[in-house]
Coordinates of C-alpha atoms and ligand atoms in Angstrom, one line a residue:
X252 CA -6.2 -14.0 19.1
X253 CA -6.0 -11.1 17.1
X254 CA -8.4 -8.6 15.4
X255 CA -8.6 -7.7 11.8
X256 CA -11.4 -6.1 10.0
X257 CA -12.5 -7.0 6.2
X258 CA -14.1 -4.5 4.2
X259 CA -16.5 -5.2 1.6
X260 CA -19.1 -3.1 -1.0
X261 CA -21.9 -3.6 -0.2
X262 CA -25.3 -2.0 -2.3
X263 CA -28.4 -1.0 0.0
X264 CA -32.3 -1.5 -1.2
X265 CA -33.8 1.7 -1.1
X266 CA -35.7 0.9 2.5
X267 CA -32.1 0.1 3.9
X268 CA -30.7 3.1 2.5
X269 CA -33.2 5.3 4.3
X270 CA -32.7 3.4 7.4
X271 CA -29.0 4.2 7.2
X272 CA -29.4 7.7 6.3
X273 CA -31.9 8.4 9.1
X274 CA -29.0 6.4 11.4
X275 CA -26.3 8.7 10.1
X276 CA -28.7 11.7 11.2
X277 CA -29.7 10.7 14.1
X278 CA -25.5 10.0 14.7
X279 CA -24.6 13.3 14.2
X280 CA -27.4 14.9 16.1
X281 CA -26.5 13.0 19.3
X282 CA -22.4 13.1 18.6
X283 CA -22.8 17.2 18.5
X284 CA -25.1 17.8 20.6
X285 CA -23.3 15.7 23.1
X286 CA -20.2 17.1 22.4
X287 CA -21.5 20.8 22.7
X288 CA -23.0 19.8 26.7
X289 CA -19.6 18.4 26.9
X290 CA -17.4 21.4 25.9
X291 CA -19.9 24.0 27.6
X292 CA -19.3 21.8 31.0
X293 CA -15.8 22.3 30.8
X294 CA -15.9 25.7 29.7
X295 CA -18.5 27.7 31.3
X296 CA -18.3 25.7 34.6
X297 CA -14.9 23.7 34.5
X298 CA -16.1 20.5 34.8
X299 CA -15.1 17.1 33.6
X300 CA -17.3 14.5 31.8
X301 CA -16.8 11.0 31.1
X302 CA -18.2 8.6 29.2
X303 CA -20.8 7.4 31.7
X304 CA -22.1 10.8 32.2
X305 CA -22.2 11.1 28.6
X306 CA -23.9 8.1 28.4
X307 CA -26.4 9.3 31.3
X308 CA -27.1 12.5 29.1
X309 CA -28.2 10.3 26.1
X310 CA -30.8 9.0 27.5
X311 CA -31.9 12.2 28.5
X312 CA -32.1 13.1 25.2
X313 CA -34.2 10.6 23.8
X314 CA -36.7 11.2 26.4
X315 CA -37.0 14.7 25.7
X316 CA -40.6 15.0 23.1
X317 CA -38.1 17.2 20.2
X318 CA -36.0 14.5 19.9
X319 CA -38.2 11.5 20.0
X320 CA -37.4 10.3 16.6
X321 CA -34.0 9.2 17.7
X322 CA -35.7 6.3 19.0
X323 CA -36.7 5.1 15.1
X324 CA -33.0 3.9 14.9
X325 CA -31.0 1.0 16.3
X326 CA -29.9 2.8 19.7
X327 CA -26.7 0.9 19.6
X328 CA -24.7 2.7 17.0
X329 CA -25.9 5.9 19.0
X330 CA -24.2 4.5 22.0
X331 CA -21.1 3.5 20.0
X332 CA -20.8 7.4 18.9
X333 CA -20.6 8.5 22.7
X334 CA -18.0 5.8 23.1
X335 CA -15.9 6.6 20.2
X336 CA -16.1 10.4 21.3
X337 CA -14.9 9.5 24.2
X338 CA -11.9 7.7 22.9
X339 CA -11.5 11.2 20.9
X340 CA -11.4 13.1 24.3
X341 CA -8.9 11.1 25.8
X342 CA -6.8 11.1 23.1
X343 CA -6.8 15.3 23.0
X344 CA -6.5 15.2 27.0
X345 CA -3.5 12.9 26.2
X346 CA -1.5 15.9 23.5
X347 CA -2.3 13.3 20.8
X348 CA -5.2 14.5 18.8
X349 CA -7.1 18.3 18.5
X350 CA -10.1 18.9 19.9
X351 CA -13.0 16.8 18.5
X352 CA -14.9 18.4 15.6
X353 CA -18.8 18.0 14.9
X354 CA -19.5 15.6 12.5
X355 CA -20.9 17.3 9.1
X356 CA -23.3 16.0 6.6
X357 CA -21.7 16.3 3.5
X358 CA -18.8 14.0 5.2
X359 CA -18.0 10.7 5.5
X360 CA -20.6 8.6 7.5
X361 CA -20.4 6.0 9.6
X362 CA -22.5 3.6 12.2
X363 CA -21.1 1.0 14.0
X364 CA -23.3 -2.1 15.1
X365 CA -22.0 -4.1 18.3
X366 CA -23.3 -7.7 18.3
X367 CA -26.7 -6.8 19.8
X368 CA -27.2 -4.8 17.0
X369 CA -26.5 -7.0 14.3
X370 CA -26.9 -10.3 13.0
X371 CA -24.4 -12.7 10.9
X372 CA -25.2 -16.3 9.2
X373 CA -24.2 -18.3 6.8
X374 CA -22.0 -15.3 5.2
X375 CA -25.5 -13.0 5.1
X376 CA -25.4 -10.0 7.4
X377 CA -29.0 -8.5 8.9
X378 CA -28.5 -5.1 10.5
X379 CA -31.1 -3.8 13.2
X380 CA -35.0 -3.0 12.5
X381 CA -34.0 -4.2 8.4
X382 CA -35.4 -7.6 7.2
X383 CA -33.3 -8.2 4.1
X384 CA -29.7 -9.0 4.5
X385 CA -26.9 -7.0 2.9
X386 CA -25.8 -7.1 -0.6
X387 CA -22.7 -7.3 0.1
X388 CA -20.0 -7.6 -2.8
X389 CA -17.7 -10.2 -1.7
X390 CA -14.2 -10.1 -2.7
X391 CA -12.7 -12.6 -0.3
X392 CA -13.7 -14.9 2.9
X393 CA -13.7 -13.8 6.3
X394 CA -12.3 -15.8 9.3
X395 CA -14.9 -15.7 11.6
X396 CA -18.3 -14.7 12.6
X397 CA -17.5 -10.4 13.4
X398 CA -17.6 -9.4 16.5
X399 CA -18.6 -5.6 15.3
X400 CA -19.7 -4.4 11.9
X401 CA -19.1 -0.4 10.7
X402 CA -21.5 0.5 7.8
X403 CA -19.9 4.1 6.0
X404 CA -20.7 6.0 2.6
X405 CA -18.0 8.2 1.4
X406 CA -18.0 11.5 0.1
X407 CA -18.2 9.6 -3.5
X408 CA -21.5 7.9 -2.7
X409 CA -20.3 4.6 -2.0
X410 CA -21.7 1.9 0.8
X411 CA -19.1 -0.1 2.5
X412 CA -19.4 -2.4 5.2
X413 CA -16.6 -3.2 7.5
X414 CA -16.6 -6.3 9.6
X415 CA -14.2 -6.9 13.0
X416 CA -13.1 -10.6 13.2
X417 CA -11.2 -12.0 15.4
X418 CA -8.5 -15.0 14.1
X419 CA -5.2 -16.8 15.2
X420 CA -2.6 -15.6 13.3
X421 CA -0.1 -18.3 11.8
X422 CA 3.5 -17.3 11.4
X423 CA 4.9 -17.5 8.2
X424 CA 7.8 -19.7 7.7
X425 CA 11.2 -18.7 8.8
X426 CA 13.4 -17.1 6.6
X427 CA 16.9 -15.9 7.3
X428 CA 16.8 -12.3 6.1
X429 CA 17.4 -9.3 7.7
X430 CA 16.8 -5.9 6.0
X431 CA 17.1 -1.7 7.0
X432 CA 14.5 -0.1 4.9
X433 CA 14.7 4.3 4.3
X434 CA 11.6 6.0 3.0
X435 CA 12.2 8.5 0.4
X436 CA 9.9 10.5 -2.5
X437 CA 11.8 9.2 -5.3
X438 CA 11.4 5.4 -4.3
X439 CA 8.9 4.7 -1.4
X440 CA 10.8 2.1 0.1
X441 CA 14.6 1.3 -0.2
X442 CA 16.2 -1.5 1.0
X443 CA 19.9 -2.2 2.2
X444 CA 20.0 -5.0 -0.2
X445 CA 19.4 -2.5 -3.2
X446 CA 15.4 -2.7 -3.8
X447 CA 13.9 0.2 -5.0
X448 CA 10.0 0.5 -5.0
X449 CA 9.5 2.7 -6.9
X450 CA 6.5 5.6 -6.3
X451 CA 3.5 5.7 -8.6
X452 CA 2.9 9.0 -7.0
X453 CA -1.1 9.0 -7.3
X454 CA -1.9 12.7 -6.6
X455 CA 0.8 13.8 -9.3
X456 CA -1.2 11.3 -11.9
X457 CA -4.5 12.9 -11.3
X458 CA -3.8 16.0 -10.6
X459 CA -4.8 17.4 -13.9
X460 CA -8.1 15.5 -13.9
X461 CA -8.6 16.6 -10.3
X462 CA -7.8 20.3 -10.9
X463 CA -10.6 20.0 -13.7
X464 CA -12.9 18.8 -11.8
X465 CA -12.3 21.4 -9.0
X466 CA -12.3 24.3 -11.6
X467 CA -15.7 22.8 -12.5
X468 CA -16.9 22.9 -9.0
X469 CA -16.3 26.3 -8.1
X470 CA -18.1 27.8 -10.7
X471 CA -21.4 26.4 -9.4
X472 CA -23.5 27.8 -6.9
X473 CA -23.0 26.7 -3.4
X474 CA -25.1 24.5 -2.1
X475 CA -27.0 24.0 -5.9
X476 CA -28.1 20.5 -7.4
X477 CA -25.3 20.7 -9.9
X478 CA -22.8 22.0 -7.1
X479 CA -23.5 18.8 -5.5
X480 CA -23.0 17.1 -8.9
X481 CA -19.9 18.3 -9.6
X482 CA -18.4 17.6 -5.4
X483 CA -19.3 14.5 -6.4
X484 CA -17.3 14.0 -9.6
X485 CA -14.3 15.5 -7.3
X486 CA -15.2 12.9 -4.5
X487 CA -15.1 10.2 -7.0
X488 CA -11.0 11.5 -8.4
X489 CA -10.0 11.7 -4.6
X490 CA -11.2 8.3 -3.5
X491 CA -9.7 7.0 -6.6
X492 CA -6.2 8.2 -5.6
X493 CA -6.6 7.0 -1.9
X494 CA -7.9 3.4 -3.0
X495 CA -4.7 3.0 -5.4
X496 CA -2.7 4.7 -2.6
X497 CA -3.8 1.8 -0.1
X498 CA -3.5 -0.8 -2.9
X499 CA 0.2 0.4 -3.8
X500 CA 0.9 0.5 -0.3
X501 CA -1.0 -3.3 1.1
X502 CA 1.5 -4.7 -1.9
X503 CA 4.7 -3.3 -1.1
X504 CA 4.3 -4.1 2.7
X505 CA 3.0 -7.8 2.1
X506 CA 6.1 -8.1 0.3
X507 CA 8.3 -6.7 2.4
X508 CA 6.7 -8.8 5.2
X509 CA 6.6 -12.2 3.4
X510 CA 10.4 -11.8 2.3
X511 CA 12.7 -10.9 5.6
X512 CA 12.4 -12.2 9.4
X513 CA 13.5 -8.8 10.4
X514 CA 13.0 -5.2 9.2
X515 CA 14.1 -2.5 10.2
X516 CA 13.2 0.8 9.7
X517 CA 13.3 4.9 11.1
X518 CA 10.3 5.6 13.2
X519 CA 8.4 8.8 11.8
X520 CA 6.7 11.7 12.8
X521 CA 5.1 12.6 9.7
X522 CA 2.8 15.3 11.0
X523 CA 5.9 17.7 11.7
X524 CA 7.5 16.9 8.3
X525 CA 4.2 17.5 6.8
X526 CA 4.1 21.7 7.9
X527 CA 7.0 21.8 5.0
X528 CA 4.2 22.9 2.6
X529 CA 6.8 22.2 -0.6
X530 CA 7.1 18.7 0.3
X531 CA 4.3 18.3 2.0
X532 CA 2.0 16.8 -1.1
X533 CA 4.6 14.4 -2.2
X534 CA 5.3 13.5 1.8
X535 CA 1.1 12.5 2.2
X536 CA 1.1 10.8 -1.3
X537 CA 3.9 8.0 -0.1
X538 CA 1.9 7.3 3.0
X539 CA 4.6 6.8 5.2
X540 CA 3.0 6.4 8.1
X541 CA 0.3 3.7 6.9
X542 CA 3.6 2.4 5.6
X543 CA 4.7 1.5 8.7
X544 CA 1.7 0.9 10.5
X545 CA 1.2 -1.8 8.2
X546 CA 4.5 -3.5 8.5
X547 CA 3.8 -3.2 12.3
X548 CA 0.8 -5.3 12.2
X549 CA 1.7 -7.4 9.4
X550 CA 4.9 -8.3 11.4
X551 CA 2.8 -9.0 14.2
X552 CA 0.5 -11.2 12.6
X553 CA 3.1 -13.1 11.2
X554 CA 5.6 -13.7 13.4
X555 CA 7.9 -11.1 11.9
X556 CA 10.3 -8.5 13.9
X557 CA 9.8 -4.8 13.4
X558 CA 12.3 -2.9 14.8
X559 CA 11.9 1.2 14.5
X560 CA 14.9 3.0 14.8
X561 CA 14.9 6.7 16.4
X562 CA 14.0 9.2 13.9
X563 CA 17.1 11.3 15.1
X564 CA 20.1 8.5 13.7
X565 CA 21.8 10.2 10.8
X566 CA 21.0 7.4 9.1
X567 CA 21.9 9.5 5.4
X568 CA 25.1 11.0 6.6
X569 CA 26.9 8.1 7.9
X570 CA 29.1 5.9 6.1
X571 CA 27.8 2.6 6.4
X572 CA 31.8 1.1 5.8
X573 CA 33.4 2.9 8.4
X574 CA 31.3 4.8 10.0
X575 CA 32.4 8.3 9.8
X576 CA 29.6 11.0 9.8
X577 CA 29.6 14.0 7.5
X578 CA 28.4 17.2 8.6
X579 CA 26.1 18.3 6.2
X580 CA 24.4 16.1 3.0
X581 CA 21.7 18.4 0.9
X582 CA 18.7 16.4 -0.3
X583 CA 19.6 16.8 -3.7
X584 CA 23.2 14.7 -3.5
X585 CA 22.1 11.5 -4.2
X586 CA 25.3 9.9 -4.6
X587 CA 28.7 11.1 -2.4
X588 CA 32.0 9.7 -1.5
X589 CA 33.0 9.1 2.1
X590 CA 35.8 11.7 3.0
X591 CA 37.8 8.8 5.6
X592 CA 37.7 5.8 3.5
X593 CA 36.9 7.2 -0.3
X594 CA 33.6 4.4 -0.3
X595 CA 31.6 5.6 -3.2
X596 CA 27.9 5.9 -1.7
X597 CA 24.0 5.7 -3.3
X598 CA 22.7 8.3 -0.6
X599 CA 19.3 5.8 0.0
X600 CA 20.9 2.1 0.3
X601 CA 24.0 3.6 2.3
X602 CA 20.9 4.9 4.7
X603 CA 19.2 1.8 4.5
X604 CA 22.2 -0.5 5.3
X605 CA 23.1 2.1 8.3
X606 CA 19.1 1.4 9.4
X607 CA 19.8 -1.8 9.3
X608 CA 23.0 -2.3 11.2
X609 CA 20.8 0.0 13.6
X610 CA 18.1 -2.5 14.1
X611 CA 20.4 -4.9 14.4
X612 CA 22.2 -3.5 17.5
X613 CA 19.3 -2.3 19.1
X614 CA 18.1 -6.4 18.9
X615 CA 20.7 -7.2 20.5
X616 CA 20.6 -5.0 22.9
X617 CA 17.4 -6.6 23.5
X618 CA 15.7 -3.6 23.5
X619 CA 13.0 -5.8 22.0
X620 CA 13.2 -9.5 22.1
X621 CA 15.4 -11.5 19.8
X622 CA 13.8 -14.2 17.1
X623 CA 14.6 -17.5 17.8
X624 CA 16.4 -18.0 14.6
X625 CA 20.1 -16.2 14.3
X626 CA 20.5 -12.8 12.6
X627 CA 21.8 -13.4 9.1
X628 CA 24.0 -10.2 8.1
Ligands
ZN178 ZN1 33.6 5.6 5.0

């Protein structure tokens, strides 16, 4: 069994609005103040918390007569707060993430409902202490009943509901295909067999409007009616570039996926490439890294092979015919002749064959575990 979640619109009455909004409150009241006990614990007496003493301190709380009202809410999505801070202290203890921030108003907000908290039949969804269902905007089926449901409202006003389902994936039919793939700016995605994606770049597009809009914004008075008019009209430009980001994205993967039994592909550490401030718009527009988180679950899912290759293979200055290396290959030679055996190159499908190739000997290597079906070449 796997999970996936489903995300739907969904469009609150006014009583369910209120609810939320008073859930979001009491959210970030009990996230921060928790995490403030927390870092004054370790800092002012060096010691460590957990989740269960987090958990203990809670309760505390809401017994305390100032903050009695957090006991108007569902206490569940309170509880899920401590939990998923918890998850954000292990992963800074672990080097991965910084230290966890305090949530913020103006931000995006989100509650999450475990089962007790929420209620699901025949395809109507009842949330805690609310009589009428959710409108919910359905765009497609779910598989199952969820198992958890995450109610947000972006910073462009909107209400979306996120469900957790758990399915059994089927495996798509075998195909005998085998493909490298090298990320790039001009094309997202190239292929050893010579597709190029193409890159709608999505921040370049609405750049204009979005300068605009900004321009517009900091001319208002902070914290004014029409300053939170105008945030909202930026809001509204920036979650229109990330939903046709995602959409661009979901395609090209699904394609990728549904096409070849194996892909192959370098593994990335975008957030160091990212401190290159020139190239560090373009680098966030492609998405590389939802890139290939996506083809890492789709291939799961679907009985597909992912294989990542180490970032550090010179994948671009290899010759994918006879494997000689050249020392040096600027980004802006896109085409270049191999110096041992005179192979005229395209700088992205010579990287993506070598990526390829790589994948390959790393399968059998068995580094990972080889598909049932041969490797076609
Ligand atoms: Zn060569």
């Amino acid at each position: 069994m796997r999970e996936r979640a489903y995300k739907y619109r969904f469009y609150p009455t006014t009583e369910q609005a209120d609810l939320l909004a008073q859930t979001f409150g009491c959210i970030r009241v009990v996230y921060n103040s928790i995490l403030k006990w927390r870092t004054d614990a370790y800092y002012n007496n060096g010691e460590s918390t957990n989740y269960n003493s987090a958990s203990a301190k809670l309760t505390e709380l809401k017994k305390q007569d100032e903050f009695n009202w957090l006991n108007d809410v569902s206490c569940v999505p309170l509880q899920q707060s401590i939990r998923n801070q918890q998850t954000a202290f292990t992963n800074f203890f672990k080097g991965r993430t910084k230290y966890p921030n305090v949530k913020k108003k103006r931000s995006n907000q989100s509650a999450e409902f475990t089962k007790s908290a929420f209620k699901y039949k025949d395809r109507k969804v009842y949330i805690a202490k609310c009589k009428a269902p959710l409108n919910i905007k359905w765009s497609r089926e779910i598989l199952s009943a969820p198992t958890t449901i995450t109610i947000s409202k972006d910073c462009a006003g909107r209400w979306f509901v996120s469900m957790l389902c758990r399915f059994e994936p089927k495996s798509l039919p075998v195909v005998n295909k085998t493909v490298g793939i090298d990320l790039g700016l001009t094309d997202i995605a190239i292929t050893s067999d010579g597709f190029k994606s193409g890159n709608p770049r999505h921040t370049a597009k609405y750049a204009a409007k979005l300068k605009k809009a900004q321009k517009h914004l900091s001319k208002k008075k902070k914290g004014s009616a029409n300053f939170h008019k105008a945030k909202l009209v930026v809001a509204k430009i920036q979650a229109k570039i990330g939903d046709s980001r995602r959409d661009f994205t979901h395609k090209l993967t699904t394609k990728l996926i549904n096409e070849n039994q194996v892909i192959s592909c370098e593994s990335l550490s975008v957030k160091n490439m990212v401190k290159n401030k020139k190239l560090s718009k373009a680098i966030s527009d492609a998405n590389w890294d939802e890139f290939v988180r996506q083809l890492a679950y789709k291939a799961d899912w679907y009985g597909r092979t992912l294989v990542k290759i180490n970032k550090w293979y010179p994948s671009s200055k290899r010759c994918n015919c006879c494997g000689h290396v050249v020392d040096s290959l600027p980004l802006h030679i896109r085409h270049w002749t191999c110096p041992a055996c005179e192979s005229k190159l395209d700088r992205d499908t010579n990287a993506a064959i070598n990526i390829k190739g790589a994948g390959q000997a790393l399968l059998a290597c068995g580094v990972k575990v080889r598909p049932k079906q041969p490797l076609c070449c």
